[in-house]
Amino acid sequence: MASATRTNRVNRTPTPGRHPSAAAALWRSSVGKKAVMAVSGLLMLAYLVAHMLGNLKVFFGPDDLNGYAHWLRTIGQPLLHFGWFLWLARAVLLAAVVAHGVAAYQLSRRDLKARPQQYVHRRRRASYATRTMRWGGVILGLFIVWHILDLTTLTVNPAAEEGRPYQNIVASFSTWYGGGIYLLAVLALGLHVRHGFWSAAQTLGVNNPRRDRVLKFAANALALLLTVGFASVPVAVMTGLVR
């Protein structure tokens, strides 16, 4: 009896009469993982649009951008203490990034295991969209770490000044590597959004033959808007328009 119990624990076989929760069952399914990717992706997309609009305040001078950054820390007062809203938003965003990345990795592993060996030899290259999403996700994941170290913790910023984001942006993008890394990530982001928005629409069942053209246009427009909007800041610094 004890041996059977130990074997049961090692193999993690479910106890008779007990079933996984609906949430656990959904997460284990490919459909559930795709839904998690879609919802978390749309959440991150909303953040990116707001973040881009905030970044564009750099063109109105240091007072506007620094004032905006200070205002973000006062949202929710007096109910929330200074800076609490920003940390709550970061926590939600981090959860979305982790859920998105884990679901993408597990789906990729599941897809590779499901492919017959002959199919792998017959089609050595994955589709353009698949390769873009996978490598774009890796590039963006690495960039998030760099971006935090550069403009949040100010660890790698060459002339960091606490509480002065305008000056920190100029200091970062004044270096060839700071601007170069950012522009590479922005290009990866644009491609990722273009394919990801369309995939999310399909996963959530929003698309149909009548809406496909509109959704594809929206995906392209969002990707272009974010690419141009985010890229304009380092380009302006590197060309001396913002200093």
Coordinates of C-alpha atoms in Angstrom, one line a residue:
M1 CA 0.0 0.0 0.0
A2 CA 2.8 2.4 0.9
S3 CA 4.7 1.5 -2.3
A4 CA 1.6 2.2 -4.4
T5 CA 1.2 5.6 -2.7
R6 CA 4.8 6.5 -3.3
T7 CA 4.5 5.5 -7.0
N8 CA 1.3 7.5 -7.3
R9 CA 3.1 10.6 -5.9
V10 CA 6.1 10.2 -8.2
N11 CA 3.9 9.8 -11.3
R12 CA 1.5 12.5 -10.1
T13 CA -1.5 10.5 -11.2
P14 CA -4.8 12.2 -10.2
T15 CA -6.7 10.9 -7.3
P16 CA -9.9 9.1 -8.3
G17 CA -12.9 11.4 -8.0
R18 CA -10.8 14.6 -8.1
H19 CA -10.7 16.8 -11.2
P20 CA -8.5 19.8 -12.0
S21 CA -10.1 23.2 -11.6
A22 CA -11.6 24.8 -14.7
A23 CA -8.7 27.4 -14.7
A24 CA -6.1 24.7 -14.5
A25 CA -7.7 22.7 -17.2
L26 CA -7.9 25.7 -19.4
W27 CA -4.3 26.6 -18.8
R28 CA -3.2 23.1 -19.7
S29 CA -5.0 23.2 -23.1
S30 CA -3.5 24.8 -26.2
V31 CA -6.6 26.9 -26.6
G32 CA -6.3 28.2 -23.0
K33 CA -2.6 29.1 -23.5
K34 CA -3.5 30.9 -26.8
A35 CA -6.2 32.8 -24.9
V36 CA -3.8 33.8 -22.2
M37 CA -1.4 35.0 -24.9
A38 CA -4.1 37.0 -26.6
V39 CA -5.4 38.7 -23.4
S40 CA -2.0 39.5 -22.0
G41 CA -0.9 40.7 -25.4
L42 CA -3.8 43.2 -25.7
L43 CA -3.1 44.4 -22.1
M44 CA 0.5 45.1 -23.0
L45 CA -0.6 46.7 -26.3
A46 CA -2.8 49.2 -24.3
Y47 CA 0.2 50.0 -22.1
L48 CA 2.5 50.5 -25.1
V49 CA 0.1 53.0 -26.6
A50 CA -0.1 55.0 -23.3
H51 CA 3.7 54.7 -22.8
M52 CA 4.4 56.0 -26.3
L53 CA 2.1 59.0 -25.9
G54 CA 3.9 59.8 -22.6
N55 CA 7.3 59.5 -24.3
L56 CA 6.3 62.0 -27.0
K57 CA 6.2 64.7 -24.3
V58 CA 10.0 64.8 -24.7
F59 CA 9.4 67.1 -27.7
F60 CA 7.8 69.7 -25.5
G61 CA 10.8 70.0 -23.2
P62 CA 12.1 68.8 -19.9
D63 CA 9.4 70.5 -17.8
D64 CA 6.6 68.7 -19.6
L65 CA 8.1 65.3 -19.5
N66 CA 9.4 65.5 -16.0
G67 CA 6.1 66.9 -14.8
Y68 CA 4.3 64.0 -16.5
A69 CA 6.6 61.5 -14.8
H70 CA 5.9 63.1 -11.5
W71 CA 2.1 63.1 -12.1
L72 CA 2.2 59.3 -12.8
R73 CA 3.4 58.9 -9.2
T74 CA 0.6 60.9 -7.7
I75 CA -2.3 59.0 -9.4
G76 CA -4.7 57.6 -6.8
Q77 CA -3.8 60.1 -4.0
P78 CA -4.9 60.5 -1.3
L79 CA -6.2 56.9 -1.4
L80 CA -2.9 55.6 -2.6
H81 CA 0.5 56.8 -1.3
F82 CA 3.0 58.5 -3.6
G83 CA 4.2 56.1 -6.3
W84 CA 1.9 53.2 -5.4
F85 CA -0.1 53.4 -8.6
L86 CA 3.0 53.1 -10.7
W87 CA 4.2 50.1 -8.8
L88 CA 0.7 48.5 -9.1
A89 CA 0.8 49.1 -12.8
R90 CA 4.3 47.6 -13.0
A91 CA 3.1 44.5 -11.2
V92 CA 0.2 44.0 -13.5
L93 CA 2.4 44.5 -16.5
L94 CA 5.0 42.1 -15.2
A95 CA 2.4 39.5 -14.7
A96 CA 1.2 40.0 -18.3
V97 CA 4.7 39.7 -19.6
V98 CA 5.4 36.5 -17.7
A99 CA 2.1 34.9 -18.6
H100 CA 2.7 35.8 -22.3
G101 CA 6.2 34.5 -22.3
V102 CA 5.5 31.2 -20.5
A103 CA 2.4 30.5 -22.7
A104 CA 4.4 31.2 -25.8
Y105 CA 7.3 29.0 -24.7
Q106 CA 5.1 26.1 -23.8
L107 CA 3.1 26.3 -27.0
S108 CA 6.3 26.4 -29.0
R109 CA 7.6 23.3 -27.2
R110 CA 4.2 21.5 -27.7
D111 CA 4.2 22.4 -31.4
L112 CA 7.7 21.0 -31.9
K113 CA 6.9 17.7 -30.1
A114 CA 3.8 17.3 -32.1
R115 CA 5.6 17.5 -35.5
P116 CA 6.4 14.2 -37.1
Q117 CA 10.1 13.8 -38.0
Q118 CA 9.4 13.6 -41.7
Y119 CA 7.5 16.8 -41.6
V120 CA 10.5 18.5 -39.9
H121 CA 12.8 17.4 -42.7
R122 CA 10.3 18.4 -45.4
R123 CA 9.8 21.9 -44.0
R124 CA 13.0 23.0 -42.4
R125 CA 12.0 26.6 -42.1
A126 CA 9.1 27.8 -40.0
S127 CA 6.8 30.4 -41.6
Y128 CA 7.9 34.0 -41.7
A129 CA 5.2 35.0 -39.1
T130 CA 6.3 32.2 -36.7
R131 CA 10.0 33.1 -36.9
T132 CA 9.2 36.8 -36.5
M133 CA 7.1 36.2 -33.4
R134 CA 9.6 33.8 -31.7
W135 CA 12.7 35.8 -32.3
G136 CA 10.9 39.1 -31.8
G137 CA 9.7 37.9 -28.5
V138 CA 13.3 36.9 -27.4
I139 CA 14.6 40.3 -28.5
L140 CA 11.9 42.2 -26.7
G141 CA 12.4 40.1 -23.5
L142 CA 16.1 41.0 -23.5
F143 CA 15.3 44.6 -24.2
I144 CA 12.9 44.8 -21.3
V145 CA 15.8 43.9 -19.0
W146 CA 18.0 46.5 -20.6
H147 CA 15.3 49.2 -20.5
I148 CA 14.7 48.7 -16.8
L149 CA 18.4 48.9 -16.0
D150 CA 18.8 51.9 -18.3
L151 CA 15.8 54.2 -17.5
T152 CA 14.1 52.7 -14.4
T153 CA 16.9 51.6 -12.0
L154 CA 19.4 53.8 -13.9
T155 CA 22.1 51.2 -13.4
V156 CA 23.6 51.4 -16.8
N157 CA 22.7 54.9 -17.7
P158 CA 25.9 57.0 -18.2
A159 CA 24.6 60.2 -16.6
A160 CA 21.6 59.1 -14.5
E161 CA 19.7 61.7 -12.5
E162 CA 17.0 60.5 -10.1
G163 CA 13.7 62.1 -10.8
R164 CA 14.8 63.7 -14.1
P165 CA 13.6 61.3 -16.9
Y166 CA 14.1 63.9 -19.7
Q167 CA 17.8 64.2 -18.9
N168 CA 18.1 60.4 -18.5
I169 CA 16.5 59.8 -21.9
V170 CA 18.9 62.3 -23.6
A171 CA 21.9 60.8 -21.8
S172 CA 21.0 57.2 -22.9
F173 CA 20.2 57.9 -26.5
S174 CA 23.2 60.2 -26.9
T175 CA 25.3 57.0 -27.0
W176 CA 25.4 54.9 -30.1
Y177 CA 24.6 51.7 -28.3
G178 CA 21.7 53.2 -26.2
G179 CA 20.0 54.5 -29.3
G180 CA 20.9 51.5 -31.4
I181 CA 19.5 49.0 -28.9
Y182 CA 16.3 50.9 -28.6
L183 CA 15.8 51.2 -32.4
L184 CA 16.4 47.5 -32.8
A185 CA 13.8 46.7 -30.1
V186 CA 11.3 49.1 -31.7
L187 CA 11.6 47.4 -35.1
A188 CA 11.1 44.0 -33.4
L189 CA 8.1 45.4 -31.5
G190 CA 6.5 46.6 -34.7
L191 CA 6.7 43.2 -36.3
H192 CA 5.6 41.5 -33.1
V193 CA 2.5 43.8 -32.8
R194 CA 1.6 43.3 -36.5
H195 CA 1.4 39.5 -36.3
G196 CA 0.3 39.4 -32.6
F197 CA -2.7 41.6 -33.0
W198 CA -4.0 39.5 -35.9
S199 CA -3.3 36.3 -34.0
A200 CA -5.1 37.6 -30.9
A201 CA -8.2 38.5 -33.1
Q202 CA -8.2 34.9 -34.4
T203 CA -7.8 33.4 -31.0
L204 CA -10.6 35.4 -29.4
G205 CA -12.9 34.7 -32.4
V206 CA -13.2 38.4 -33.3
N207 CA -12.3 37.9 -37.0
N208 CA -14.6 36.9 -39.8
P209 CA -14.6 37.3 -43.6
R210 CA -16.2 40.7 -43.3
R211 CA -13.9 42.0 -40.6
D212 CA -10.6 40.6 -41.8
R213 CA -9.7 43.6 -43.9
V214 CA -10.4 46.0 -41.1
L215 CA -8.5 43.9 -38.5
K216 CA -5.5 43.6 -40.8
F217 CA -5.5 47.3 -41.4
A218 CA -5.7 47.9 -37.6
A219 CA -2.8 45.6 -37.1
N220 CA -0.6 47.3 -39.7
A221 CA -1.7 50.8 -38.4
L222 CA -0.9 50.0 -34.8
A223 CA 2.5 48.5 -35.7
L224 CA 3.4 51.5 -37.8
L225 CA 2.1 54.0 -35.1
L226 CA 4.1 52.3 -32.3
T227 CA 7.2 51.9 -34.5
V228 CA 7.3 55.5 -35.6
G229 CA 6.2 56.9 -32.2
F230 CA 8.8 55.1 -30.2
A231 CA 11.6 55.4 -32.8
S232 CA 11.1 59.2 -33.1
V233 CA 12.5 59.8 -29.6
P234 CA 16.0 58.2 -30.0
V235 CA 16.2 59.6 -33.6
A236 CA 15.5 63.1 -32.3
V237 CA 18.2 62.8 -29.6
M238 CA 20.7 61.3 -32.0
T239 CA 20.2 64.0 -34.5
G240 CA 20.3 66.8 -32.0
L241 CA 16.6 67.8 -32.3
V242 CA 16.2 66.9 -28.6
R243 CA 19.1 67.8 -26.4

